[in-house]
């Protein structure tokens, strides 16, 4: 038998039209030797940054994006700033001299408030002061309960 003919149809490459060497598509045996290519010791500069590692190296922040980031930062920091300011806003009240009284049948918080109310003061305010002094959530009293009353 004779020579073996490839079954692929010959198609000239673009480089061949401009006088470059012919490289057949069916093998590397006839291709010219490639020159060695220098490779850098590390990757491109973008990959060394955080944006490069996250794949965001080509992105840029717009003016609207900067405004949104500033507003989000203010939203996160505002509660922290105001939290510290409210910690020093309250001060302890003046000490009040009190006497302890055991509640008897028929006695009410309203009756005690009328006794301790200052001249011209609304009795409801005196009831509120008694509730605050005794740490009461309601105005009901039980017989035998110990009640703190301010001394006159």
Tab-separated table of C-alpha atoms in Angstrom:
chain	number	residue	atom	x	y	z
A	1	UNK	CA	0.000	0.000	0.000
A	2	UNK	CA	1.098	3.521	-0.198
A	3	UNK	CA	0.907	6.676	1.801
A	4	UNK	CA	-1.918	7.318	4.290
A	5	UNK	CA	-4.046	10.306	3.408
A	6	UNK	CA	-5.933	12.072	6.220
A	7	UNK	CA	-9.695	12.089	5.882
A	8	UNK	CA	-10.078	15.708	6.975
A	9	UNK	CA	-10.628	18.361	4.382
A	10	UNK	CA	-7.893	20.958	4.082
A	11	UNK	CA	-8.900	24.440	5.298
A	12	UNK	CA	-6.295	27.188	5.138
A	13	UNK	CA	-5.866	29.297	8.283
A	14	UNK	CA	-5.934	33.080	8.273
A	15	UNK	CA	-2.250	33.245	9.120
A	16	UNK	CA	-1.354	31.287	6.023
A	17	UNK	CA	-2.791	33.968	3.792
A	18	UNK	CA	-0.279	36.483	5.192
A	19	UNK	CA	2.772	34.277	4.703
A	20	UNK	CA	2.902	32.598	8.083
A	21	UNK	CA	3.927	28.977	8.516
A	22	UNK	CA	1.404	26.258	7.878
A	23	UNK	CA	0.211	24.320	10.947
A	24	UNK	CA	-2.097	21.442	10.102
A	25	UNK	CA	-5.191	20.978	12.234
A	26	UNK	CA	-4.669	17.228	12.647
A	27	UNK	CA	-1.424	17.170	14.597
A	28	UNK	CA	1.320	19.076	16.323
A	29	UNK	CA	4.133	17.267	14.518
A	30	UNK	CA	4.407	19.965	11.887
A	31	UNK	CA	3.724	22.963	14.144
A	32	UNK	CA	6.651	25.259	14.903
A	33	UNK	CA	8.013	25.055	18.440
A	34	UNK	CA	6.415	27.534	20.822
A	35	UNK	CA	8.618	30.018	22.623
A	36	UNK	CA	8.750	29.725	26.408
A	37	UNK	CA	6.416	32.157	28.166
A	38	UNK	CA	7.486	33.811	31.415
A	39	UNK	CA	4.900	33.329	34.168
A	40	UNK	CA	4.760	35.672	37.163
A	41	UNK	CA	5.623	34.286	40.590
A	42	UNK	CA	2.210	35.367	41.901
A	43	UNK	CA	-1.193	36.221	40.452
A	44	UNK	CA	-2.286	39.607	39.158
A	45	UNK	CA	-2.491	42.527	41.584
A	46	UNK	CA	-6.304	42.367	41.695
A	47	UNK	CA	-6.246	38.872	43.190
A	48	UNK	CA	-4.074	40.013	46.103
A	49	UNK	CA	-6.727	42.472	47.312
A	50	UNK	CA	-9.968	41.542	49.047
A	51	UNK	CA	-11.982	42.790	46.077
A	52	UNK	CA	-9.919	40.578	43.754
A	53	UNK	CA	-10.458	37.516	45.919
A	54	UNK	CA	-14.208	38.159	46.037
A	55	UNK	CA	-14.373	38.722	42.292
A	56	UNK	CA	-15.299	42.411	42.679
A	57	UNK	CA	-12.081	43.965	41.358
A	58	UNK	CA	-13.727	45.703	38.385
A	59	UNK	CA	-16.632	47.194	40.344
A	60	UNK	CA	-16.703	50.820	41.510
A	61	UNK	CA	-18.962	52.401	44.132
A	62	UNK	CA	-21.248	55.116	42.765
A	63	UNK	CA	-22.263	58.279	44.582
A	64	UNK	CA	-25.676	56.786	45.387
A	65	UNK	CA	-23.971	53.662	46.748
A	66	UNK	CA	-21.762	55.762	49.027
A	67	UNK	CA	-24.816	57.639	50.333
A	68	UNK	CA	-26.600	54.342	51.049
A	69	UNK	CA	-23.560	52.972	52.894
A	70	UNK	CA	-23.272	56.115	55.031
A	71	UNK	CA	-26.972	55.989	55.913
A	72	UNK	CA	-26.726	52.304	56.851
A	73	UNK	CA	-23.708	53.005	59.062
A	74	UNK	CA	-25.592	55.844	60.786
A	75	UNK	CA	-28.589	53.590	61.294
A	76	UNK	CA	-26.416	50.974	62.983
A	77	UNK	CA	-24.428	53.450	65.104
A	78	UNK	CA	-27.326	55.692	66.234
A	79	UNK	CA	-28.703	53.305	68.916
A	80	UNK	CA	-25.212	52.798	70.321
A	81	UNK	CA	-24.623	56.535	70.652
A	82	UNK	CA	-28.004	57.256	72.280
A	83	UNK	CA	-27.697	54.258	74.616
A	84	UNK	CA	-24.704	55.822	76.345
A	85	UNK	CA	-26.478	59.173	76.716
A	86	UNK	CA	-29.496	57.722	78.513
A	87	UNK	CA	-27.363	55.934	81.081
A	88	UNK	CA	-26.481	59.214	82.835
A	89	UNK	CA	-29.788	61.036	82.343
A	90	UNK	CA	-31.494	59.894	85.553
A	91	UNK	CA	-30.422	60.795	89.058
A	92	UNK	CA	-31.565	59.360	92.387
A	93	UNK	CA	-34.401	61.176	94.152
A	94	UNK	CA	-34.118	62.880	97.483
A	95	UNK	CA	-34.306	60.559	100.496
A	96	UNK	CA	-37.658	60.532	102.274
A	97	UNK	CA	-38.065	59.772	105.966
A	98	UNK	CA	-40.790	57.144	106.372
A	99	UNK	CA	-42.715	55.273	108.995
A	100	UNK	CA	-44.040	51.721	108.661
A	101	UNK	CA	-47.780	51.185	109.114
A	102	UNK	CA	-49.730	47.908	109.143
A	103	UNK	CA	-52.956	48.275	107.170
A	104	UNK	CA	-56.124	47.914	109.295
A	105	UNK	CA	-59.612	46.960	108.061
A	106	UNK	CA	-61.345	49.891	106.329
A	107	UNK	CA	-58.164	51.834	105.514
A	108	UNK	CA	-57.563	52.856	101.883
A	109	UNK	CA	-54.698	54.316	99.945
A	110	UNK	CA	-56.931	57.312	99.143
A	111	UNK	CA	-57.390	57.989	102.879
A	112	UNK	CA	-53.605	57.914	103.493
A	113	UNK	CA	-53.079	60.196	100.464
A	114	UNK	CA	-55.533	62.777	101.910
A	115	UNK	CA	-53.492	62.815	105.138
A	116	UNK	CA	-50.116	63.382	103.432
A	117	UNK	CA	-51.278	65.697	100.617
A	118	UNK	CA	-49.778	69.179	100.758
A	119	UNK	CA	-52.146	72.149	100.837
A	120	UNK	CA	-53.496	72.783	97.313
A	121	UNK	CA	-52.088	69.477	95.975
A	122	UNK	CA	-54.363	67.130	94.083
A	123	UNK	CA	-54.983	63.938	96.091
A	124	UNK	CA	-54.367	61.842	92.963
A	125	UNK	CA	-50.747	63.037	92.911
A	126	UNK	CA	-50.358	62.019	96.546
A	127	UNK	CA	-51.759	58.546	95.705
A	128	UNK	CA	-49.181	58.285	92.923
A	129	UNK	CA	-46.356	59.244	95.307
A	130	UNK	CA	-47.503	56.565	97.794
A	131	UNK	CA	-47.636	53.947	95.016
A	132	UNK	CA	-44.105	54.880	93.900
A	133	UNK	CA	-42.794	54.818	97.477
A	134	UNK	CA	-44.266	51.354	98.125
A	135	UNK	CA	-43.579	50.054	94.582
A	136	UNK	CA	-47.239	49.231	94.033
A	137	UNK	CA	-48.748	48.632	90.599
A	138	UNK	CA	-52.362	49.087	91.800
A	139	UNK	CA	-54.068	51.067	94.546
A	140	UNK	CA	-55.503	48.060	96.425
A	141	UNK	CA	-54.490	47.325	100.017
A	142	UNK	CA	-54.833	44.128	102.047
A	143	UNK	CA	-55.333	43.942	105.780
A	144	UNK	CA	-51.996	43.374	107.545
A	145	UNK	CA	-49.909	44.649	104.626
A	146	UNK	CA	-46.983	46.843	105.687
A	147	UNK	CA	-47.165	50.268	104.107
A	148	UNK	CA	-44.459	52.943	104.066
A	149	UNK	CA	-45.860	56.408	104.792
A	150	UNK	CA	-43.785	59.607	104.710
A	151	UNK	CA	-43.281	61.278	108.097
A	152	UNK	CA	-44.878	64.693	108.450
